[in-house]
GROMACS .gro file of C-alpha atoms in nm:
model
  410
    1MET     CA    1  -0.520  -2.046   6.244
    2ASN     CA    2  -0.187  -2.056   6.067
    3GLY     CA    3  -0.242  -2.270   5.752
    4PRO     CA    4  -0.024  -2.294   5.442
    5ASP     CA    5  -0.208  -2.012   5.263
    6GLU     CA    6  -0.168  -1.776   5.559
    7ARG     CA    7   0.201  -1.858   5.594
    8LEU     CA    8   0.252  -1.802   5.219
    9ARG     CA    9   0.075  -1.467   5.229
   10ARG     CA   10   0.281  -1.361   5.530
   11LEU     CA   11   0.610  -1.454   5.364
   12LEU     CA   12   0.551  -1.350   5.006
   13GLY     CA   13   0.210  -1.189   4.972
   14GLY     CA   14   0.270  -0.849   5.129
   15ASP     CA   15   0.333  -0.512   4.970
   16ASP     CA   16   0.704  -0.528   5.047
   17THR     CA   17   0.754  -0.850   4.848
   18ALA     CA   18   0.515  -0.759   4.565
   19TRP     CA   19   0.808  -0.656   4.341
   20LEU     CA   20   0.963  -1.003   4.379
   21LEU     CA   21   0.635  -1.181   4.310
   22GLY     CA   22   0.577  -0.958   4.007
   23ARG     CA   23   0.921  -1.033   3.864
   24ALA     CA   24   0.859  -1.406   3.903
   25ARG     CA   25   0.516  -1.383   3.738
   26ARG     CA   26   0.653  -1.192   3.438
   27ARG     CA   27   0.920  -1.456   3.386
   28MET     CA   28   0.662  -1.734   3.397
   29GLU     CA   29   0.436  -1.544   3.153
   30GLN     CA   30   0.729  -1.517   2.913
   31GLY     CA   31   0.811  -1.887   2.947
   32ARG     CA   32   1.143  -1.817   3.120
   33PRO     CA   33   1.276  -2.034   3.410
   34LEU     CA   34   1.268  -1.903   3.767
   35THR     CA   35   1.644  -1.908   3.805
   36GLY     CA   36   1.912  -1.651   3.862
   37THR     CA   37   1.899  -1.328   4.058
   38VAL     CA   38   1.654  -1.039   4.050
   39THR     CA   39   1.754  -0.696   4.178
   40LEU     CA   40   1.553  -0.408   4.318
   41PRO     CA   41   1.734  -0.074   4.299
   42ALA     CA   42   1.688   0.166   4.591
   43ALA     CA   43   1.511  -0.084   4.816
   44THR     CA   44   1.336   0.050   5.126
   45PRO     CA   45   1.422  -0.080   5.474
   46ALA     CA   46   1.082  -0.249   5.489
   47GLN     CA   47   1.145  -0.432   5.162
   48ARG     CA   48   1.485  -0.547   5.287
   49ARG     CA   49   1.336  -0.674   5.615
   50ALA     CA   50   1.064  -0.863   5.425
   51ILE     CA   51   1.325  -1.048   5.216
   52GLU     CA   52   1.531  -1.125   5.528
   53ALA     CA   53   1.220  -1.270   5.691
   54LEU     CA   54   1.152  -1.479   5.381
   55LEU     CA   55   1.504  -1.618   5.348
   56GLY     CA   56   1.589  -1.631   5.718
   57ARG     CA   57   1.915  -1.441   5.681
   58ARG     CA   58   2.050  -1.096   5.613
   59ALA     CA   59   1.991  -0.967   5.263
   60GLY     CA   60   2.320  -0.783   5.218
   61ALA     CA   61   2.400  -0.416   5.236
   62GLY     CA   62   2.383  -0.123   4.999
   63ALA     CA   63   2.103   0.062   4.824
   64SER     CA   64   1.998  -0.223   4.593
   65LEU     CA   65   1.849  -0.554   4.697
   66SER     CA   66   1.935  -0.877   4.512
   67VAL     CA   67   1.747  -1.202   4.564
   68SER     CA   68   1.822  -1.550   4.425
   69LEU     CA   69   1.506  -1.705   4.283
   70GLU     CA   70   1.647  -2.053   4.351
   71ASP     CA   71   1.688  -1.962   4.720
   72VAL     CA   72   1.326  -1.843   4.744
   73ASP     CA   73   1.208  -2.162   4.572
   74GLN     CA   74   1.407  -2.379   4.814
   75VAL     CA   75   1.277  -2.193   5.123
   76LEU     CA   76   0.915  -2.237   5.011
   77ARG     CA   77   0.962  -2.608   4.943
   78ALA     CA   78   1.168  -2.689   5.251
   79GLY     CA   79   0.934  -2.506   5.487
   80GLY     CA   80   0.627  -2.682   5.351
   81VAL     CA   81   0.479  -2.349   5.249
   82ALA     CA   82   0.449  -2.447   4.884
   83GLU     CA   83   0.537  -2.799   4.775
   84GLY     CA   84   0.567  -2.676   4.417
   85GLY     CA   85   0.802  -2.399   4.517
   86LEU     CA   86   0.800  -2.049   4.373
   87PRO     CA   87   0.591  -2.137   4.062
   88GLU     CA   88   0.313  -2.271   4.285
   89ALA     CA   89   0.336  -1.964   4.511
   90VAL     CA   90   0.294  -1.728   4.218
   91VAL     CA   91  -0.030  -1.901   4.112
   92ARG     CA   92  -0.171  -1.931   4.464
   93LEU     CA   93  -0.112  -1.566   4.541
   94GLY     CA   94  -0.199  -1.409   4.206
   95GLY     CA   95  -0.407  -1.655   4.010
   96PRO     CA   96  -0.329  -1.843   3.685
   97VAL     CA   97  -0.030  -1.727   3.486
   98ARG     CA   98  -0.088  -1.608   3.129
   99ASP     CA   99   0.091  -1.787   2.848
  100LEU     CA  100   0.213  -1.479   2.663
  101ALA     CA  101   0.404  -1.679   2.405
  102GLY     CA  102   0.098  -1.888   2.329
  103GLU     CA  103  -0.123  -1.579   2.314
  104THR     CA  104   0.122  -1.410   2.078
  105ALA     CA  105   0.137  -1.717   1.856
  106ALA     CA  106  -0.243  -1.740   1.845
  107LEU     CA  107  -0.274  -1.369   1.767
  108THR     CA  108  -0.013  -1.397   1.491
  109ALA     CA  109  -0.194  -1.695   1.344
  110ALA     CA  110  -0.525  -1.506   1.350
  111TRP     CA  111  -0.375  -1.206   1.168
  112ASN     CA  112  -0.201  -1.431   0.915
  113ASP     CA  113  -0.536  -1.594   0.847
  114ALA     CA  114  -0.700  -1.252   0.808
  115PHE     CA  115  -0.437  -1.149   0.552
  116ALA     CA  116  -0.430  -1.487   0.371
  117ARG     CA  117  -0.653  -1.396   0.078
  118LEU     CA  118  -0.484  -1.060   0.023
  119ASP     CA  119  -0.136  -1.213   0.049
  120ALA     CA  120  -0.227  -1.478  -0.206
  121LEU     CA  121  -0.325  -1.203  -0.449
  122VAL     CA  122  -0.014  -0.993  -0.379
  123ALA     CA  123   0.206  -1.298  -0.443
  124GLY     CA  124   0.102  -1.278  -0.807
  125ARG     CA  125   0.117  -0.898  -0.827
  126PRO     CA  126   0.480  -0.787  -0.766
  127GLU     CA  127   0.381  -0.424  -0.817
  128LEU     CA  128   0.194  -0.447  -0.484
  129THR     CA  129   0.479  -0.597  -0.281
  130GLY     CA  130   0.604  -0.264  -0.150
  131TRP     CA  131   0.251  -0.153  -0.063
  132ARG     CA  132   0.191  -0.475   0.132
  133ALA     CA  133   0.509  -0.415   0.332
  134TRP     CA  134   0.392  -0.059   0.395
  135LEU     CA  135   0.061  -0.187   0.532
  136GLU     CA  136   0.253  -0.404   0.777
  137SER     CA  137   0.501  -0.137   0.885
  138THR     CA  138   0.239   0.132   0.940
  139GLY     CA  139  -0.013  -0.093   1.114
  140LEU     CA  140  -0.287   0.072   0.909
  141VAL     CA  141  -0.509  -0.237   0.893
  142ARG     CA  142  -0.483  -0.296   1.266
  143ARG     CA  143  -0.579   0.064   1.337
  144LEU     CA  144  -0.876   0.052   1.101
  145ALA     CA  145  -1.005  -0.294   1.194
  146GLY     CA  146  -0.897  -0.332   1.556
  147THR     CA  147  -0.902  -0.712   1.568
  148ALA     CA  148  -0.812  -0.994   1.332
  149THR     CA  149  -1.173  -1.109   1.339
  150GLU     CA  150  -1.291  -0.772   1.210
  151ALA     CA  151  -1.002  -0.746   0.964
  152ARG     CA  152  -1.070  -1.075   0.787
  153PRO     CA  153  -1.383  -0.969   0.590
  154LEU     CA  154  -1.232  -0.624   0.532
  155LEU     CA  155  -0.917  -0.770   0.375
  156GLY     CA  156  -1.118  -1.025   0.180
  157ALA     CA  157  -1.317  -0.743   0.022
  158LEU     CA  158  -0.992  -0.554  -0.046
  159ALA     CA  159  -0.850  -0.857  -0.228
  160ALA     CA  160  -1.165  -0.881  -0.440
  161ILE     CA  161  -1.131  -0.515  -0.536
  162LEU     CA  162  -0.761  -0.545  -0.624
  163ALA     CA  163  -0.836  -0.846  -0.843
  164ARG     CA  164  -1.039  -0.608  -1.063
  165LEU     CA  165  -0.774  -0.334  -1.087
  166PRO     CA  166  -0.671  -0.178  -1.315
  167SER     CA  167  -1.016  -0.183  -1.473
  168PRO     CA  168  -1.059   0.094  -1.731
  169GLY     CA  169  -1.398   0.259  -1.754
  170LEU     CA  170  -1.541   0.127  -1.427
  171PRO     CA  171  -1.749   0.354  -1.202
  172LEU     CA  172  -1.646   0.345  -0.835
  173GLY     CA  173  -1.995   0.259  -0.716
  174ARG     CA  174  -2.018  -0.032  -0.957
  175LEU     CA  175  -1.679  -0.163  -0.846
  176ALA     CA  176  -1.798  -0.151  -0.485
  177ALA     CA  177  -2.130  -0.316  -0.565
  178GLU     CA  178  -1.980  -0.598  -0.771
  179THR     CA  179  -1.700  -0.682  -0.526
  180CYS     CA  180  -1.861  -0.605  -0.190
  181GLY     CA  181  -2.234  -0.618  -0.251
  182ASP     CA  182  -2.256  -0.257  -0.130
  183ALA     CA  183  -2.240   0.034  -0.374
  184HIS     CA  184  -2.125   0.263  -0.092
  185ALA     CA  185  -1.848   0.037   0.042
  186LEU     CA  186  -1.582   0.261  -0.116
  187ASP     CA  187  -1.732   0.590  -0.006
  188GLU     CA  188  -1.478   0.829   0.140
  189GLY     CA  189  -1.413   0.775   0.510
  190ARG     CA  190  -1.487   0.405   0.520
  191PRO     CA  191  -1.202   0.174   0.626
  192LEU     CA  192  -1.222  -0.028   0.304
  193ALA     CA  193  -1.208   0.290   0.096
  194THR     CA  194  -0.893   0.401   0.280
  195LEU     CA  195  -0.718   0.070   0.212
  196ALA     CA  196  -0.836   0.041  -0.148
  197LEU     CA  197  -0.730   0.397  -0.227
  198SER     CA  198  -0.379   0.332  -0.094
  199ALA     CA  199  -0.360   0.024  -0.318
  200ALA     CA  200  -0.485   0.225  -0.617
  201ARG     CA  201  -0.206   0.474  -0.552
  202ALA     CA  202   0.043   0.188  -0.543
  203LEU     CA  203  -0.079   0.055  -0.877
  204GLY     CA  204  -0.061   0.408  -1.019
  205GLY     CA  205   0.297   0.455  -0.904
  206GLN     CA  206   0.199   0.719  -0.646
  207PRO     CA  207   0.292   0.749  -0.276
  208TYR     CA  208   0.082   0.504  -0.079
  209ALA     CA  209  -0.044   0.759   0.174
  210GLY     CA  210  -0.091   1.027  -0.092
  211GLU     CA  211  -0.245   1.368  -0.057
  212GLY     CA  212  -0.585   1.445   0.087
  213GLY     CA  213  -0.868   1.616  -0.094
  214ALA     CA  214  -1.119   1.521  -0.358
  215ASP     CA  215  -0.890   1.601  -0.653
  216ALA     CA  216  -0.611   1.374  -0.529
  217ARG     CA  217  -0.859   1.096  -0.456
  218ARG     CA  218  -1.015   1.133  -0.801
  219ALA     CA  219  -0.671   1.123  -0.966
  220ALA     CA  220  -0.564   0.813  -0.773
  221TRP     CA  221  -0.872   0.620  -0.878
  222ALA     CA  222  -0.844   0.747  -1.235
  223ALA     CA  223  -0.491   0.606  -1.250
  224VAL     CA  224  -0.639   0.256  -1.231
  225GLY     CA  225  -0.927   0.331  -1.466
  226VAL     CA  226  -1.193   0.389  -1.201
  227HIS     CA  227  -1.395   0.708  -1.215
  228LEU     CA  228  -1.601   0.872  -0.945
  229ASP     CA  229  -1.839   1.024  -1.199
  230ASP     CA  230  -1.868   1.078  -1.575
  231LEU     CA  231  -1.756   1.442  -1.559
  232SER     CA  232  -1.442   1.411  -1.347
  233SER     CA  233  -1.271   1.166  -1.582
  234LEU     CA  234  -1.095   1.367  -1.855
  235VAL     CA  235  -0.863   1.317  -2.152
  236LEU     CA  236  -0.652   1.576  -2.334
  237CYS     CA  237  -0.595   1.556  -2.709
  238LEU     CA  238  -0.481   1.761  -3.007
  239GLY     CA  239  -0.531   1.723  -3.381
  240LEU     CA  240  -0.791   1.447  -3.374
  241PRO     CA  241  -1.004   1.457  -3.691
  242GLY     CA  242  -1.350   1.436  -3.534
  243ASP     CA  243  -1.653   1.459  -3.764
  244GLU     CA  244  -1.941   1.688  -3.857
  245ARG     CA  245  -2.220   1.452  -3.751
  246THR     CA  246  -2.199   1.426  -3.372
  247PRO     CA  247  -2.157   1.681  -3.088
  248THR     CA  248  -1.822   1.536  -2.973
  249GLY     CA  249  -1.705   1.494  -3.330
  250ARG     CA  250  -1.782   1.859  -3.406
  251MET     CA  251  -1.588   1.968  -3.098
  252LEU     CA  252  -1.283   1.775  -3.211
  253HIS     CA  253  -1.318   1.905  -3.566
  254ALA     CA  254  -1.335   2.265  -3.450
  255ALA     CA  255  -1.043   2.226  -3.210
  256ARG     CA  256  -0.830   2.070  -3.482
  257ALA     CA  257  -0.908   2.350  -3.724
  258ALA     CA  258  -0.810   2.606  -3.459
  259GLY     CA  259  -0.496   2.415  -3.362
  260GLU     CA  260  -0.608   2.407  -3.000
  261PRO     CA  261  -0.599   2.121  -2.747
  262CYS     CA  262  -0.935   1.969  -2.658
  263VAL     CA  263  -1.043   1.820  -2.324
  264LEU     CA  264  -1.314   1.556  -2.339
  265THR     CA  265  -1.512   1.410  -2.051
  266LEU     CA  266  -1.605   1.048  -2.007
  267ARG     CA  267  -1.970   1.153  -2.033
  268GLN     CA  268  -1.913   1.294  -2.383
  269LEU     CA  269  -1.719   0.990  -2.497
  270ARG     CA  270  -1.974   0.745  -2.361
  271ARG     CA  271  -2.250   0.921  -2.551
  272HIS     CA  272  -2.039   0.906  -2.867
  273GLU     CA  273  -2.083   0.558  -3.015
  274THR     CA  274  -1.922   0.605  -3.358
  275PRO     CA  275  -1.552   0.513  -3.395
  276PHE     CA  276  -1.315   0.797  -3.475
  277ALA     CA  277  -1.134   0.744  -3.806
  278ALA     CA  278  -0.759   0.799  -3.784
  279ASP     CA  279  -0.437   0.641  -3.907
  280LEU     CA  280  -0.139   0.681  -3.673
  281VAL     CA  281  -0.217   0.835  -3.333
  282ARG     CA  282   0.073   0.931  -3.112
  283VAL     CA  283   0.023   0.894  -2.736
  284CYS     CA  284   0.228   1.076  -2.473
  285GLU     CA  285   0.231   1.063  -2.095
  286ASN     CA  286   0.254   1.429  -1.998
  287PRO     CA  287   0.043   1.736  -2.092
  288VAL     CA  288   0.358   1.941  -2.158
  289VAL     CA  289   0.397   1.758  -2.489
  290VAL     CA  290   0.048   1.861  -2.601
  291ALA     CA  291   0.103   2.221  -2.490
  292ALA     CA  292   0.432   2.246  -2.681
  293ALA     CA  293   0.281   2.084  -2.991
  294ALA     CA  294  -0.010   2.328  -2.988
  295ASP     CA  295   0.227   2.623  -2.949
  296GLU     CA  296   0.465   2.518  -3.226
  297LEU     CA  297   0.250   2.322  -3.471
  298GLY     CA  298  -0.106   2.437  -3.412
  299ALA     CA  299  -0.349   2.305  -3.673
  300SER     CA  300  -0.075   2.107  -3.849
  301CYS     CA  301  -0.017   1.880  -3.550
  302PRO     CA  302  -0.104   1.516  -3.629
  303PRO     CA  303  -0.335   1.325  -3.393
  304LEU     CA  304  -0.196   1.329  -3.038
  305VAL     CA  305  -0.352   1.196  -2.716
  306CYS     CA  306  -0.217   1.256  -2.366
  307GLY     CA  307  -0.263   0.981  -2.110
  308GLY     CA  308  -0.189   1.220  -1.824
  309GLY     CA  309  -0.004   0.947  -1.637
  310ARG     CA  310  -0.195   0.621  -1.612
  311PRO     CA  311  -0.486   0.666  -1.856
  312SER     CA  312  -0.818   0.769  -1.708
  313ALA     CA  313  -1.144   0.602  -1.798
  314ALA     CA  314  -1.201   0.882  -2.048
  315ALA     CA  315  -0.860   0.822  -2.206
  316TRP     CA  316  -0.925   0.451  -2.244
  317ARG     CA  317  -1.265   0.520  -2.400
  318LEU     CA  318  -1.111   0.761  -2.652
  319LEU     CA  319  -0.832   0.520  -2.741
  320ASP     CA  320  -1.083   0.239  -2.785
  321LEU     CA  321  -1.292   0.454  -3.020
  322LEU     CA  322  -0.978   0.536  -3.220
  323ALA     CA  323  -0.876   0.170  -3.235
  324ALA     CA  324  -1.225   0.078  -3.353
  325GLY     CA  325  -1.181   0.332  -3.630
  326GLY     CA  326  -0.864   0.163  -3.754
  327ALA     CA  327  -0.602   0.373  -3.577
  328THR     CA  328  -0.259   0.242  -3.483
  329PHE     CA  329  -0.060   0.390  -3.197
  330ALA     CA  330   0.291   0.512  -3.119
  331TYR     CA  331   0.372   0.571  -2.753
  332HIS     CA  332   0.621   0.778  -2.556
  333GLY     CA  333   0.639   0.822  -2.180
  334ASP     CA  334   0.876   0.880  -1.893
  335PHE     CA  335   1.163   0.635  -1.863
  336ASP     CA  336   1.087   0.533  -1.505
  337TRP     CA  337   0.914   0.229  -1.361
  338GLY     CA  338   0.582   0.410  -1.332
  339GLY     CA  339   0.605   0.511  -1.698
  340VAL     CA  340   0.696   0.156  -1.793
  341ALA     CA  341   0.389   0.021  -1.610
  342ILE     CA  342   0.166   0.268  -1.792
  343ALA     CA  343   0.314   0.171  -2.127
  344ALA     CA  344   0.277  -0.198  -2.049
  345ALA     CA  345  -0.095  -0.153  -1.979
  346LEU     CA  346  -0.141   0.032  -2.308
  347HIS     CA  347   0.064  -0.225  -2.499
  348GLU     CA  348  -0.139  -0.512  -2.357
  349ARG     CA  349  -0.472  -0.352  -2.442
  350LEU     CA  350  -0.408  -0.182  -2.777
  351GLY     CA  351  -0.053  -0.249  -2.885
  352PHE     CA  352   0.179   0.025  -3.007
  353ARG     CA  353   0.509   0.090  -3.173
  354PRO     CA  354   0.758   0.271  -2.949
  355TRP     CA  355   0.794   0.642  -3.015
  356ARG     CA  356   1.146   0.716  -2.895
  357PHE     CA  357   1.060   0.475  -2.615
  358ASP     CA  358   1.304   0.190  -2.664
  359THR     CA  359   1.653   0.094  -2.551
  360ALA     CA  360   1.836   0.305  -2.808
  361ALA     CA  361   1.634   0.616  -2.724
  362TYR     CA  362   1.689   0.562  -2.350
  363GLN     CA  363   2.064   0.521  -2.385
  364ALA     CA  364   2.091   0.833  -2.600
  365VAL     CA  365   1.966   1.078  -2.332
  366SER     CA  366   2.168   1.209  -2.038
  367SER     CA  367   1.984   1.276  -1.713
  368PRO     CA  368   2.094   1.350  -1.355
  369ALA     CA  369   1.779   1.195  -1.208
  370ARG     CA  370   1.813   0.864  -1.025
  371LEU     CA  371   1.582   0.576  -1.111
  372THR     CA  372   1.406   0.426  -0.809
  373GLY     CA  373   1.140   0.162  -0.760
  374ARG     CA  374   1.089  -0.197  -0.864
  375PRO     CA  375   1.182  -0.297  -1.223
  376SER     CA  376   0.897  -0.388  -1.455
  377PRO     CA  377   0.901  -0.575  -1.788
  378THR     CA  378   0.891  -0.387  -2.119
  379PRO     CA  379   0.723  -0.628  -2.362
  380TRP     CA  380   0.752  -0.390  -2.662
  381ASP     CA  381   1.133  -0.396  -2.613
  382PRO     CA  382   1.248  -0.660  -2.362
  383ASP     CA  383   1.601  -0.518  -2.349
  384LEU     CA  384   1.475  -0.181  -2.225
  385SER     CA  385   1.392  -0.300  -1.873
  386ALA     CA  386   1.738  -0.451  -1.830
  387ALA     CA  387   1.905  -0.136  -1.964
  388MET     CA  388   1.709   0.086  -1.722
  389ALA     CA  389   1.789  -0.138  -1.427
  390ALA     CA  390   2.158  -0.142  -1.516
  391ARG     CA  391   2.192   0.230  -1.585
  392GLY     CA  392   1.969   0.347  -1.299
  393VAL     CA  393   1.874   0.680  -1.461
  394ARG     CA  394   1.525   0.832  -1.492
  395VAL     CA  395   1.448   1.026  -1.811
  396GLU     CA  396   1.136   1.243  -1.817
  397GLU     CA  397   0.954   1.346  -2.135
  398GLU     CA  398   1.053   1.709  -2.089
  399LEU     CA  399   1.416   1.620  -2.160
  400VAL     CA  400   1.332   1.503  -2.514
  401LEU     CA  401   1.053   1.749  -2.586
  402ALA     CA  402   1.233   1.905  -2.884
  403GLU     CA  403   1.278   1.566  -3.049
  404LEU     CA  404   0.913   1.473  -2.993
  405ILE     CA  405   0.792   1.799  -3.148
  406ALA     CA  406   1.026   1.745  -3.442
  407ASP     CA  407   0.873   1.402  -3.496
  408LEU     CA  408   0.525   1.551  -3.493
  409ALA     CA  409   0.632   1.822  -3.736
  410GLY     CA  410   0.779   1.566  -3.971
   0.00000   0.00000   0.00000
């Protein structure tokens, strides 16, 4: 019996024409027309004979073999082998053709839907724009989740977490419980913890991938006010008055009398419920300022608190206790966009007067360091952000250390 299917298999379904059928199928999958010429480099004699048998004429000479798809289509139609021509032959010999363009569009739509809640949040948080682009370029979410279906709840939980950050004084387990309904959702090693930690680094002005290890993880969370435990969240201070009535107050009192810096834990500050009485408290970003003040001023140094970058939960607790005691604040930090973001958070929560941290002070310092990153507003001095963007220079606290110590001495 020599029916249409047998004739089609004999002409186009053998091993020696498989390359031609495969080329045609790929074009159909991609939505491309079956027109033009396809070429097989280094064709075998058997492959050349199979094409000659299909077309009914010689297939040229040379090492390569070129075939017109229109000619194949015409032969199949004219011979009654496939009324629909080459497209019909591809389906009859190999089954339905995939719609790759449609599959790609559906997959893209599914991933866009998975990211929708997170993208809506990022649209209102410009400080996360670079991090969001990094997620896309690295494919981190796709590696962690696998499919868009699995990614959707993961990214929804991530958006809920980011809506709470920065959130000074919040334990990590509580953040996980209140946003995900699982106190262990942000435990190290979980996909959500990996994504949330990279976002915390972004908010803290740190590299998104960051360093490994417990200390780096603790520091990244502390930068957005989240602490892993009451003992790992610390704040450095010098010259705070303290008191004689409470354990923490006595520690501060003794350290001030000795002219030595004091490190307090969040546990100590949470157990201390009485406000600390102080007038003006100066706040710096880097520990080097505290070290230099202790060396040069000792017990005569006025109240000084170090945020250590973005304030930890312990730092926020100490500043709140000082504010409750009537203190006002003067702030100095690094003239870079990370330092500006830290200052903006402090200004929003407690307010401060700039301590050599305004436009005039920025313009007065020479620095070879280039300013990188995304500009941020400076609400305590709106002109400062524009001046930094225009000048493009980063000024670290170490460059004005002598002036800061002189202010403290005065």
